[in-house]
JSON list of C-alpha atoms and ligand atoms in Angstrom, two decimals:
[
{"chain": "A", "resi": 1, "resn": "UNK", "atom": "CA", "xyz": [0.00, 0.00, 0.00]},
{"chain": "A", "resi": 2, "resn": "UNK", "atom": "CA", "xyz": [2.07, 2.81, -1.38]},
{"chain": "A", "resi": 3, "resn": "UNK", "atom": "CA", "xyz": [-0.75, 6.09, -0.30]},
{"chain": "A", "resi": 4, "resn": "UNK", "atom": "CA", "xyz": [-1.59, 7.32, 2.44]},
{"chain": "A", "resi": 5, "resn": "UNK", "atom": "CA", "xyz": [-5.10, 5.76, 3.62]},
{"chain": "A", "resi": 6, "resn": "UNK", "atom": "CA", "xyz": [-7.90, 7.67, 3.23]},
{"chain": "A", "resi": 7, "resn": "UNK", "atom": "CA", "xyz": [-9.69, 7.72, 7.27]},
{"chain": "A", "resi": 8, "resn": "UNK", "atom": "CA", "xyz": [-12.66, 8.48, 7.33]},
{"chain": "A", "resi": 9, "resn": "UNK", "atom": "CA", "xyz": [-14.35, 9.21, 11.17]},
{"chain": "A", "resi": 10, "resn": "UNK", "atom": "CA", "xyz": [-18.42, 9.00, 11.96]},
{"chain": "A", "resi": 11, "resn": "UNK", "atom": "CA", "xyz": [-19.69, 9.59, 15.27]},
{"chain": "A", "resi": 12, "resn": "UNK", "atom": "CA", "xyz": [-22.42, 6.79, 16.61]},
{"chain": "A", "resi": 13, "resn": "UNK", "atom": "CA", "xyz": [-22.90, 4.63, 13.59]},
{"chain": "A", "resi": 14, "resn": "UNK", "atom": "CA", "xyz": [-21.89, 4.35, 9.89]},
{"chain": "A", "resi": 15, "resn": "UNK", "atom": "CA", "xyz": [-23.47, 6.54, 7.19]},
{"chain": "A", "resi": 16, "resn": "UNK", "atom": "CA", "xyz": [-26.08, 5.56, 5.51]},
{"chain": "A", "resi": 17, "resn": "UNK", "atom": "CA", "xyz": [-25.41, 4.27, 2.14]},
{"chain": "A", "resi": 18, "resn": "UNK", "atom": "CA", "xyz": [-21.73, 2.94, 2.60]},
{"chain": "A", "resi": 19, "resn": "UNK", "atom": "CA", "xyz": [-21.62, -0.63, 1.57]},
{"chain": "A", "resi": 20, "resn": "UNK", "atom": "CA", "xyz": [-19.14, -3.66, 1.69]},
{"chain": "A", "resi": 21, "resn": "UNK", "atom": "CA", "xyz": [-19.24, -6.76, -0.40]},
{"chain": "A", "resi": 22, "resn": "UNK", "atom": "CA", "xyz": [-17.41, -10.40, 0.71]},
{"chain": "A", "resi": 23, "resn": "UNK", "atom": "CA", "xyz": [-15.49, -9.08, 3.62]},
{"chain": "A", "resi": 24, "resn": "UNK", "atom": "CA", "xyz": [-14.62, -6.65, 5.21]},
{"chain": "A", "resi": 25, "resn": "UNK", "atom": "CA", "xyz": [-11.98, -6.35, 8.08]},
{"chain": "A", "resi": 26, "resn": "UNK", "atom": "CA", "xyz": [-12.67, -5.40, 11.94]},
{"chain": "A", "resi": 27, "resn": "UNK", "atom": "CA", "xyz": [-10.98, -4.17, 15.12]},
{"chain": "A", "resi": 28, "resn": "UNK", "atom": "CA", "xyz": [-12.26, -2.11, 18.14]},
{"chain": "A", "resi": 29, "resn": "UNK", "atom": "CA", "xyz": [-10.92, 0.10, 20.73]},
{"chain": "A", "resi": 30, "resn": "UNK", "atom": "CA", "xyz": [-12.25, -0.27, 24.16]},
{"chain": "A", "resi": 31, "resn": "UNK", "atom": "CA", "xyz": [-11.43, 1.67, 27.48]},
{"chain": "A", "resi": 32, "resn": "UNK", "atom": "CA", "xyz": [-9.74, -1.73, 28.51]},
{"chain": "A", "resi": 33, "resn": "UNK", "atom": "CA", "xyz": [-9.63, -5.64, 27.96]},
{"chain": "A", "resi": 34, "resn": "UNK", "atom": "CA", "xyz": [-13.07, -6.65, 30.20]},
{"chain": "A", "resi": 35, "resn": "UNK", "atom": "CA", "xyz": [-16.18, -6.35, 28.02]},
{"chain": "A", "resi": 36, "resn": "UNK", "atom": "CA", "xyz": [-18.23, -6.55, 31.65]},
{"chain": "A", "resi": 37, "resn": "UNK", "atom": "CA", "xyz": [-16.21, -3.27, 33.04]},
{"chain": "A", "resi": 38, "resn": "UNK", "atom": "CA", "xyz": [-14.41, -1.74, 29.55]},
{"chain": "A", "resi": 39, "resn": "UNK", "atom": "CA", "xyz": [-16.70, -0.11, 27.63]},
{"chain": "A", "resi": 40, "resn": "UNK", "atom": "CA", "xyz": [-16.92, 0.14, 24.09]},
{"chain": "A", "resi": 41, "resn": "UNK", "atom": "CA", "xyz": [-15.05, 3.31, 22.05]},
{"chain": "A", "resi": 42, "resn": "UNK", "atom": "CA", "xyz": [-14.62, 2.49, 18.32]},
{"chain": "A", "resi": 43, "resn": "UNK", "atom": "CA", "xyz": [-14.95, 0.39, 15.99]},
{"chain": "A", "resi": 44, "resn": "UNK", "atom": "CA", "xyz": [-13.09, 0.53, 12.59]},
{"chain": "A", "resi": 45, "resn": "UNK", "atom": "CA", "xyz": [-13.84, -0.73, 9.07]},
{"chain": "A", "resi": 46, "resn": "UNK", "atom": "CA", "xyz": [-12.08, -1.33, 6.24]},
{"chain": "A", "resi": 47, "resn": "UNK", "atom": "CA", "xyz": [-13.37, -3.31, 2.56]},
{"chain": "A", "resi": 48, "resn": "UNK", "atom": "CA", "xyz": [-9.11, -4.04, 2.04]},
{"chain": "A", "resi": 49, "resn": "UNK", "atom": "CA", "xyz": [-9.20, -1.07, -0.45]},
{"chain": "A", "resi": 50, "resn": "UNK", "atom": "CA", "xyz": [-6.66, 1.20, 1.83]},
{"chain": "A", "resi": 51, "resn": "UNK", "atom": "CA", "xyz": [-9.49, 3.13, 3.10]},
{"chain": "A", "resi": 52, "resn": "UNK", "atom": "CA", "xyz": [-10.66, 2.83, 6.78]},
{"chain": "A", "resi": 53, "resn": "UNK", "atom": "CA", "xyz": [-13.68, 3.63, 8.30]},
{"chain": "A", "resi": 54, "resn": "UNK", "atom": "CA", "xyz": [-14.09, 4.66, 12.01]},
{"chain": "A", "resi": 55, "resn": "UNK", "atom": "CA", "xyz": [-17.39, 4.67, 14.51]},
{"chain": "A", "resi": 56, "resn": "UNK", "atom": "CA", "xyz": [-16.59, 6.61, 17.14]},
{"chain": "A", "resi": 57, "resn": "UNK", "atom": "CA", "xyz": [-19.54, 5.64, 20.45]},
{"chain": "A", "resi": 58, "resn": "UNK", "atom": "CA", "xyz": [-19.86, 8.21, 23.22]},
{"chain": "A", "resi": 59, "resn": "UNK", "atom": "CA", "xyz": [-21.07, 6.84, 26.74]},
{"chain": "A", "resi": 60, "resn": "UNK", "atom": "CA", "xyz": [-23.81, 4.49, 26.81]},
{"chain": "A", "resi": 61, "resn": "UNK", "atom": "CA", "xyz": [-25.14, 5.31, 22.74]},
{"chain": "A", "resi": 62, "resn": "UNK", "atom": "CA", "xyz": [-25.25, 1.85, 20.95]},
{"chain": "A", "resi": 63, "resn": "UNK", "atom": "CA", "xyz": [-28.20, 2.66, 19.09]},
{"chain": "A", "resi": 64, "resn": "UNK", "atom": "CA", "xyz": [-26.45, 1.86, 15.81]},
{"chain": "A", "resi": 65, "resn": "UNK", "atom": "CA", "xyz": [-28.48, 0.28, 13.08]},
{"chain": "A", "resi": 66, "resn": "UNK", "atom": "CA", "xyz": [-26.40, 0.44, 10.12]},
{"chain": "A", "resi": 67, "resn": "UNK", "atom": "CA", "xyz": [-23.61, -0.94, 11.98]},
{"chain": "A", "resi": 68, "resn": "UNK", "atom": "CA", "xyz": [-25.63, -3.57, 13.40]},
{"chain": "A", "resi": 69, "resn": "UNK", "atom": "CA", "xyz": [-26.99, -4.53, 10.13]},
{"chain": "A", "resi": 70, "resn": "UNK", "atom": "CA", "xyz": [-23.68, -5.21, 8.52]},
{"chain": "A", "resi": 71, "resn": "UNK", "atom": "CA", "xyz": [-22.23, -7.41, 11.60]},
{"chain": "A", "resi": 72, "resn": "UNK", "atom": "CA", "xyz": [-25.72, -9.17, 11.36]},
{"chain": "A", "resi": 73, "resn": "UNK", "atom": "CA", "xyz": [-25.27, -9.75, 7.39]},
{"chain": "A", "resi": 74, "resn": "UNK", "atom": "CA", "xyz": [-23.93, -13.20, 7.12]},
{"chain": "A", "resi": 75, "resn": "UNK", "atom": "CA", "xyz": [-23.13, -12.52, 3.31]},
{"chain": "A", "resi": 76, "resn": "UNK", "atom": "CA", "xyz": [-20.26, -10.66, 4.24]},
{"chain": "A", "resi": 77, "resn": "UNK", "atom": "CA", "xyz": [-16.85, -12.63, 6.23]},
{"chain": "A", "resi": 78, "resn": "UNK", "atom": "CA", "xyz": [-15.89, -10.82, 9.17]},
{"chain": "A", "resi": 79, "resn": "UNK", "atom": "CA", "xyz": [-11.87, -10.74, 9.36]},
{"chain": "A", "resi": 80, "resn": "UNK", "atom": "CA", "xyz": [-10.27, -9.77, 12.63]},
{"chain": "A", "resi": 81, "resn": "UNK", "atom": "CA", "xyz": [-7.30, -10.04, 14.38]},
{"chain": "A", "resi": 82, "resn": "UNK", "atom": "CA", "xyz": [-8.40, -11.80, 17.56]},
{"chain": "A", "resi": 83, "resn": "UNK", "atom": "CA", "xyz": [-11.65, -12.40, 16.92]},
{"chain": "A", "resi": 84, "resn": "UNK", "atom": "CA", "xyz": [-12.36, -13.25, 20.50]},
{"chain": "A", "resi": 85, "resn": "UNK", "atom": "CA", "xyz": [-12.34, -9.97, 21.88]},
{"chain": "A", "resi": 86, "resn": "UNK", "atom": "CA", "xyz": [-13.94, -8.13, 18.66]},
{"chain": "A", "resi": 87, "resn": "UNK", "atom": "CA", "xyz": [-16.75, -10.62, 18.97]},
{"chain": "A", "resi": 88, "resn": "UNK", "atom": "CA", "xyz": [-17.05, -10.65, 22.59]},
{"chain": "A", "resi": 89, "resn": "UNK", "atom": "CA", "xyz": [-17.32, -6.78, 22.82]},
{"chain": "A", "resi": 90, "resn": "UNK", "atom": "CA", "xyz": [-19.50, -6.17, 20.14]},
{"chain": "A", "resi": 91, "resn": "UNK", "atom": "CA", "xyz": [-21.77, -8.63, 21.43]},
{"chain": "A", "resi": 92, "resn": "UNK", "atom": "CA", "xyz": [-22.22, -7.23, 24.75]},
{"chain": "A", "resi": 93, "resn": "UNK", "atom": "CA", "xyz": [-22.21, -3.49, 23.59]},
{"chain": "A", "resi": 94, "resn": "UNK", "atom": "CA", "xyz": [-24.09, -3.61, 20.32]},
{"chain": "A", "resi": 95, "resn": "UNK", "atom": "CA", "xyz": [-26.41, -7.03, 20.86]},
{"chain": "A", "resi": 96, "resn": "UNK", "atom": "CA", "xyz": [-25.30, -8.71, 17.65]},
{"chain": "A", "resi": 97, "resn": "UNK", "atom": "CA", "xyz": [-23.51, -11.60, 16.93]},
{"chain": "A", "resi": 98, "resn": "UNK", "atom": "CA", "xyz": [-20.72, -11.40, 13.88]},
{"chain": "A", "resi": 99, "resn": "UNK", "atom": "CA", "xyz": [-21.13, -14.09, 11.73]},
{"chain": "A", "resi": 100, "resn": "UNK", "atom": "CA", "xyz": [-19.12, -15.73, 9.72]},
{"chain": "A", "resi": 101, "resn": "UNK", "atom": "CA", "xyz": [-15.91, -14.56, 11.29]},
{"chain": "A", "resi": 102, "resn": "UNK", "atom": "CA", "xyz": [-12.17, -15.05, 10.35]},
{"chain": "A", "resi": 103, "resn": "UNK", "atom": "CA", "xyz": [-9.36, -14.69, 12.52]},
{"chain": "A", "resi": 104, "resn": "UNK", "atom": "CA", "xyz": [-5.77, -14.23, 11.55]},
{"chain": "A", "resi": 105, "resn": "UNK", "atom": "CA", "xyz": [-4.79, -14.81, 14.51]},
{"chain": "A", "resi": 106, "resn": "UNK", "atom": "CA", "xyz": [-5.93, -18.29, 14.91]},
{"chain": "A", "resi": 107, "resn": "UNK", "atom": "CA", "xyz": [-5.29, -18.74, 11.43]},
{"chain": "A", "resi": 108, "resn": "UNK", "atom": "CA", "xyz": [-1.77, -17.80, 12.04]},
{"chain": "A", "resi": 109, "resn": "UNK", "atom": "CA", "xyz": [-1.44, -20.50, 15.32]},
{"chain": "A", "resi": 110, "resn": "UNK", "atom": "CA", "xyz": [-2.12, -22.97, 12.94]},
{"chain": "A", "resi": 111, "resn": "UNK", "atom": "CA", "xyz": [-0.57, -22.30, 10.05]},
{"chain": "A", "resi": 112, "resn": "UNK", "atom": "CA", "xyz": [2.71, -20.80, 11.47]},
{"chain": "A", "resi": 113, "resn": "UNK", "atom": "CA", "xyz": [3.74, -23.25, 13.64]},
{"chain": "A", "resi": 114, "resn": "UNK", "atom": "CA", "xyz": [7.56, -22.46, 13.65]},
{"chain": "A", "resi": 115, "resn": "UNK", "atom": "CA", "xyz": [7.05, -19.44, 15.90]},
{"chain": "A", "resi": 116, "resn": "UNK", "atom": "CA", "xyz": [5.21, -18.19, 18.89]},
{"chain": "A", "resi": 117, "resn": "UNK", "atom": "CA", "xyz": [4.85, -14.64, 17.59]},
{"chain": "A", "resi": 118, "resn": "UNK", "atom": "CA", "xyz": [1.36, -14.05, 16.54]},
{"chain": "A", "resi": 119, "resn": "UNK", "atom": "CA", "xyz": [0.86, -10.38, 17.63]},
{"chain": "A", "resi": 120, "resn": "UNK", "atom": "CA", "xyz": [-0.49, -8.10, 14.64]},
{"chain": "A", "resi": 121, "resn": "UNK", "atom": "CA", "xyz": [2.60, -6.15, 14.54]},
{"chain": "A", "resi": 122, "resn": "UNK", "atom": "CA", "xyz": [5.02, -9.93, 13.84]},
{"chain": "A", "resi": 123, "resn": "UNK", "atom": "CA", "xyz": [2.14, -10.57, 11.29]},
{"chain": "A", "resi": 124, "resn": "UNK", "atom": "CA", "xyz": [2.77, -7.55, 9.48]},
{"chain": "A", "resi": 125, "resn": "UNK", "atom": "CA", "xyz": [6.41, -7.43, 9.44]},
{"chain": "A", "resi": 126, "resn": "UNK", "atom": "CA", "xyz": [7.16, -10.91, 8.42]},
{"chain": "A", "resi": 127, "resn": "UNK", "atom": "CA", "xyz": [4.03, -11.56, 5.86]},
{"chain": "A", "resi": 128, "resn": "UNK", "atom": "CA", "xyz": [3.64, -8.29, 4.56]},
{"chain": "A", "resi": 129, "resn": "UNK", "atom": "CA", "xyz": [6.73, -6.25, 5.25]},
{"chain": "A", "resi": 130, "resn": "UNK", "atom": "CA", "xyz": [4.95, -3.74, 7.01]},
{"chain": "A", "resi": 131, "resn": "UNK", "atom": "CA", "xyz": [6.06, -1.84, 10.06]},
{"chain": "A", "resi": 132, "resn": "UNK", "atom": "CA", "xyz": [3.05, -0.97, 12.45]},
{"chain": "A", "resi": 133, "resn": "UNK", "atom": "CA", "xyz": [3.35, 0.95, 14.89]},
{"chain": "A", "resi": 134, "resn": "UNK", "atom": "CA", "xyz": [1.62, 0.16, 18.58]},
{"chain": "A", "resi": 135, "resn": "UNK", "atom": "CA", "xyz": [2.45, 3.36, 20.33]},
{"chain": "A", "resi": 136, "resn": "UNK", "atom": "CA", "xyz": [-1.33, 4.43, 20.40]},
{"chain": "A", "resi": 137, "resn": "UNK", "atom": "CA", "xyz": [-2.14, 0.78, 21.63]},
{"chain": "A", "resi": 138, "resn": "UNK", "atom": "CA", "xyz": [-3.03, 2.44, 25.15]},
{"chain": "A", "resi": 139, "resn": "UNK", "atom": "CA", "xyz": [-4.26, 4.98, 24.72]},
{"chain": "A", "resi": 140, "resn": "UNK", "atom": "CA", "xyz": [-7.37, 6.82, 26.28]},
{"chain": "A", "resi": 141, "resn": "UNK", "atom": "CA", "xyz": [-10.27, 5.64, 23.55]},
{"chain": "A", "resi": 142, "resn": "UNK", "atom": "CA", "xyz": [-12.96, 6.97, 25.49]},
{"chain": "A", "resi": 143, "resn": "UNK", "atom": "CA", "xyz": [-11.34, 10.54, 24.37]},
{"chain": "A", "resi": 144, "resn": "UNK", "atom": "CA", "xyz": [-13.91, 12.78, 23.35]},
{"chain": "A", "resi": 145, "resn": "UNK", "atom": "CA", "xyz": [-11.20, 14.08, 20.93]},
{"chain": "A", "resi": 146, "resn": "UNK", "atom": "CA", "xyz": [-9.48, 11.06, 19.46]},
{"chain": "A", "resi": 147, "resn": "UNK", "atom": "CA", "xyz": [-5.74, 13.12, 18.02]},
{"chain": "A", "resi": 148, "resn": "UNK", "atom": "CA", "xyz": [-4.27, 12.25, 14.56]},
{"chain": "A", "resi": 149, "resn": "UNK", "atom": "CA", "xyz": [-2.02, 9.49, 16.35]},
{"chain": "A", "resi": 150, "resn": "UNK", "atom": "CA", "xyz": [-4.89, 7.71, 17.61]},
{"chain": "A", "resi": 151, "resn": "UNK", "atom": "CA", "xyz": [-6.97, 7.78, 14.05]},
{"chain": "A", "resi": 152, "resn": "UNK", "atom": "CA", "xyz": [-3.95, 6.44, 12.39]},
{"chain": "A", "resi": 153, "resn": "UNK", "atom": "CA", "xyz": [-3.34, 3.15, 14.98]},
{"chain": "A", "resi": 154, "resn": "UNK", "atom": "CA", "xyz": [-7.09, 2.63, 15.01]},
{"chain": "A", "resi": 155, "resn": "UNK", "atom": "CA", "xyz": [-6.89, 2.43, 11.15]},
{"chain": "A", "resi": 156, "resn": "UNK", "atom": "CA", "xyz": [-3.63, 0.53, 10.83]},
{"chain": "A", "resi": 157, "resn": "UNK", "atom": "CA", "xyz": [-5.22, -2.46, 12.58]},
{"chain": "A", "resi": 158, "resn": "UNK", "atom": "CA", "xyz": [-7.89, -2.76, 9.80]},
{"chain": "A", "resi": 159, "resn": "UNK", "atom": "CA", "xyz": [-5.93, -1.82, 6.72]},
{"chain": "A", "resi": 160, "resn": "UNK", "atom": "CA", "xyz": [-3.67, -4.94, 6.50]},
{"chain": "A", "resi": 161, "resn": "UNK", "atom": "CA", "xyz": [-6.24, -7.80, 7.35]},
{"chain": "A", "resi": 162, "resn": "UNK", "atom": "CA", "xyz": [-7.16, -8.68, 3.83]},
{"chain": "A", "resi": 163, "resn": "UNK", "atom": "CA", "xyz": [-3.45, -8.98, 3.41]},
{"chain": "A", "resi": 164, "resn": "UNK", "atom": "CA", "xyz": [-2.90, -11.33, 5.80]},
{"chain": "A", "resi": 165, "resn": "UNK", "atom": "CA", "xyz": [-5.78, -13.34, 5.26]},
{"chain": "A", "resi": 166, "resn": "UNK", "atom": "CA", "xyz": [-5.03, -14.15, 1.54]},
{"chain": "A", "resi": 167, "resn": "UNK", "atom": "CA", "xyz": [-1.54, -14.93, 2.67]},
{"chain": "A", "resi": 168, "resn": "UNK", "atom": "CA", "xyz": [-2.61, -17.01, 5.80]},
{"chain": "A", "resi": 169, "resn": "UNK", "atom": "CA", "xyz": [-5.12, -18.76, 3.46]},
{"chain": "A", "resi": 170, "resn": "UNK", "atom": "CA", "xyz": [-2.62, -20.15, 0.91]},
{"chain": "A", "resi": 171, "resn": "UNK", "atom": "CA", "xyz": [-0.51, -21.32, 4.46]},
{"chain": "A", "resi": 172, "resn": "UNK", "atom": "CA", "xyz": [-2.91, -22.89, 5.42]},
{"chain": "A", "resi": 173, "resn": "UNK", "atom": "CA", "xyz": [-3.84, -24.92, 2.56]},
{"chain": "A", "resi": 174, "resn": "UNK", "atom": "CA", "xyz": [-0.40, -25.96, 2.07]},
{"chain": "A", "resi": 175, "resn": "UNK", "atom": "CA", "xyz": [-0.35, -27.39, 5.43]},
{"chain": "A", "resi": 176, "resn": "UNK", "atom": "CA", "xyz": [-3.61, -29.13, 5.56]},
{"chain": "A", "resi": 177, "resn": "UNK", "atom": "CA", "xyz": [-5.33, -27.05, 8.02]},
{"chain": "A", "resi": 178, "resn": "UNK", "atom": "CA", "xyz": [-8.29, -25.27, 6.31]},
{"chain": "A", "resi": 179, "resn": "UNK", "atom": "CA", "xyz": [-11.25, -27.21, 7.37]},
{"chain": "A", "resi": 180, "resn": "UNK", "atom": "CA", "xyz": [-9.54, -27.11, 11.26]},
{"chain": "A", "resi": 181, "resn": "UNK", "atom": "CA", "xyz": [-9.08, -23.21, 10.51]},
{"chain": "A", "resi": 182, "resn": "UNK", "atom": "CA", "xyz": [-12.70, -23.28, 9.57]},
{"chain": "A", "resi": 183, "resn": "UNK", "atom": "CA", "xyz": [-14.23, -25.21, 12.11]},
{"chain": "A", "resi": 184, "resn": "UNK", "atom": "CA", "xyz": [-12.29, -23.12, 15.15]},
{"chain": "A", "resi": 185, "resn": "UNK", "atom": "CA", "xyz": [-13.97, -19.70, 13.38]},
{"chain": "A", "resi": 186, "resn": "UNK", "atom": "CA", "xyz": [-16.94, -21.17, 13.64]},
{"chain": "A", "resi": 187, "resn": "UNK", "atom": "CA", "xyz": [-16.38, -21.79, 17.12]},
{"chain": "A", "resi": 188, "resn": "UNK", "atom": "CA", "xyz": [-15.64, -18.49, 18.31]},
{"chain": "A", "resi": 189, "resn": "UNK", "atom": "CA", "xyz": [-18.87, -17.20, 18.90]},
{"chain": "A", "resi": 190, "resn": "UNK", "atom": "CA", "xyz": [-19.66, -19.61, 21.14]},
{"chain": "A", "resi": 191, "resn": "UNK", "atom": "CA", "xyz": [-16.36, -18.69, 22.88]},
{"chain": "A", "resi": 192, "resn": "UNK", "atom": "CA", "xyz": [-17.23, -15.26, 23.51]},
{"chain": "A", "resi": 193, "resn": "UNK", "atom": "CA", "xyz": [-20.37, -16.32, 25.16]},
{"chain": "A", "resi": 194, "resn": "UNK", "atom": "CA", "xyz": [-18.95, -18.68, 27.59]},
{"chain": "A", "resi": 195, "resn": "UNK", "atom": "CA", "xyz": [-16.32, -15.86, 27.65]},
{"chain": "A", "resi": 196, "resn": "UNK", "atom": "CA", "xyz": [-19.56, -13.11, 28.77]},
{"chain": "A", "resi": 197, "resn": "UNK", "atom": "CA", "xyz": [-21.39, -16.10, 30.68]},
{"chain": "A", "resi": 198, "resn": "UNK", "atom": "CA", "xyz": [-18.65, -16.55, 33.15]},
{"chain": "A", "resi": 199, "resn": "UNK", "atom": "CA", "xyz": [-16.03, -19.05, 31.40]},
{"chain": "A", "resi": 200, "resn": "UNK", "atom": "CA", "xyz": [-13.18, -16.78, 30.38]},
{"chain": "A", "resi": 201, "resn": "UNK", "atom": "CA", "xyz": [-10.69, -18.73, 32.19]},
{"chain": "A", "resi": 202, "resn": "UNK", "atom": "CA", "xyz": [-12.11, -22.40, 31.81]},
{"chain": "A", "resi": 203, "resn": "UNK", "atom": "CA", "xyz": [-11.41, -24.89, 29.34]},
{"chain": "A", "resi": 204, "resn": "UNK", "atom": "CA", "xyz": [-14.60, -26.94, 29.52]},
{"chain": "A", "resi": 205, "resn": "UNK", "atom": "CA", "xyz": [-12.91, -29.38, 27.07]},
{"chain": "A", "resi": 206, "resn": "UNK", "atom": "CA", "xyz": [-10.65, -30.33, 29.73]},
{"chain": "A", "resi": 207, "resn": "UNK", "atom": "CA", "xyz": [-10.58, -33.35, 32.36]},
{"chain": "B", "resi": 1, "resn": "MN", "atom": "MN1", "xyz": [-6.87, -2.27, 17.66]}
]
């Protein structure tokens, strides 16, 4: 991606109007990590086209249909980067459950199996040759004023995901993996509600 991305910022919801077709990639910035205390900030948006789109939430004003509407249209693939939180936080703040969903993080457990570094940032580097940077990272997103810093982090961890997924995909499928990639991004919405229903820590799986 050789230009500058084009950001744009809406406050409450998306416009009306503003479409995306197969995918389209998704992060969100929260006052912290625990959906039951954290609350919601942003959300950003971007169709893999170098453009980002960011919904900005003041205190306690969820009311947003157009939003809702595309995390609720199963036509479209949800791609995040941690899926687990995304989901989790948009289900308790917003009342909708993303479906289907892609992770490249997961993606990257199983397909890179010669490291342990599956942080955004190592994704970037190694796969796409991209430097990110994570100063921003935490930051205070309940800001009423988000500065330029803060617009540009919050769209840097939407812009590459289309990147990495067509990369991840292709890994993937070389290793055998894509119906076990499949089957875990199924999974993850029922993760994120044991995650809300008081499971975070639990592996019910286990003995
Ligand atoms: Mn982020």
């Amino acid at each position: 991606m050789n230009k500058a991305p084009n950001i744009e910022l809406h406050q409450g919801d998306l416009p009306s109007g503003l479409t995306f077709s197969g995918s389209v990639a998704i992060d969100s910035e929260a006052m912290g990590l625990n959906p039951h205390r954290d609350r919601l900030c942003v959300v950003q948006l971007s169709g893999g086209d170098g453009n980002a789109h960011l919904v900005q939430f003041a205190p306690g004003e969820y009311d947003a249909p157009n939003l809702k509407a595309l995390f609720a249209d199963t036509s479209l693939t949800k791609i995040f980067h941690y899926a687990r939180f995304d989901v989790a936080i948009i289900e308790a703040y917003l009342g909708v459950t993303c479906e289907p969903v892609y992770c490249t993080k997961i993606a990257s457990r199983l397909a890179r199996t010669y490291t342990d570094k599956h942080g955004l940032k190592h994704l970037c580097k190694e796969i796409l040759d991209v430097d990110l940077s994570k100063a921003q990272q935490s930051s205070d997103w309940g800001a009423k004023e988000l500065s330029a810093d803060q617009l540009a982090y919050a769209a840097s961890d939407v812009l590459y995901l289309h990147q990495l997924k067509a990369r991840l995909d292709e890994m993937l499928e070389r290793e055998g993996r894509t119906e076990l990639a499949a089957q875990c991004f199924d999974f993850i919405s029922t993760r994120c509600r044991l995650d809300l229903e008081g499971w975070p820590d639990f592996d019910i799986f286990s003995h």
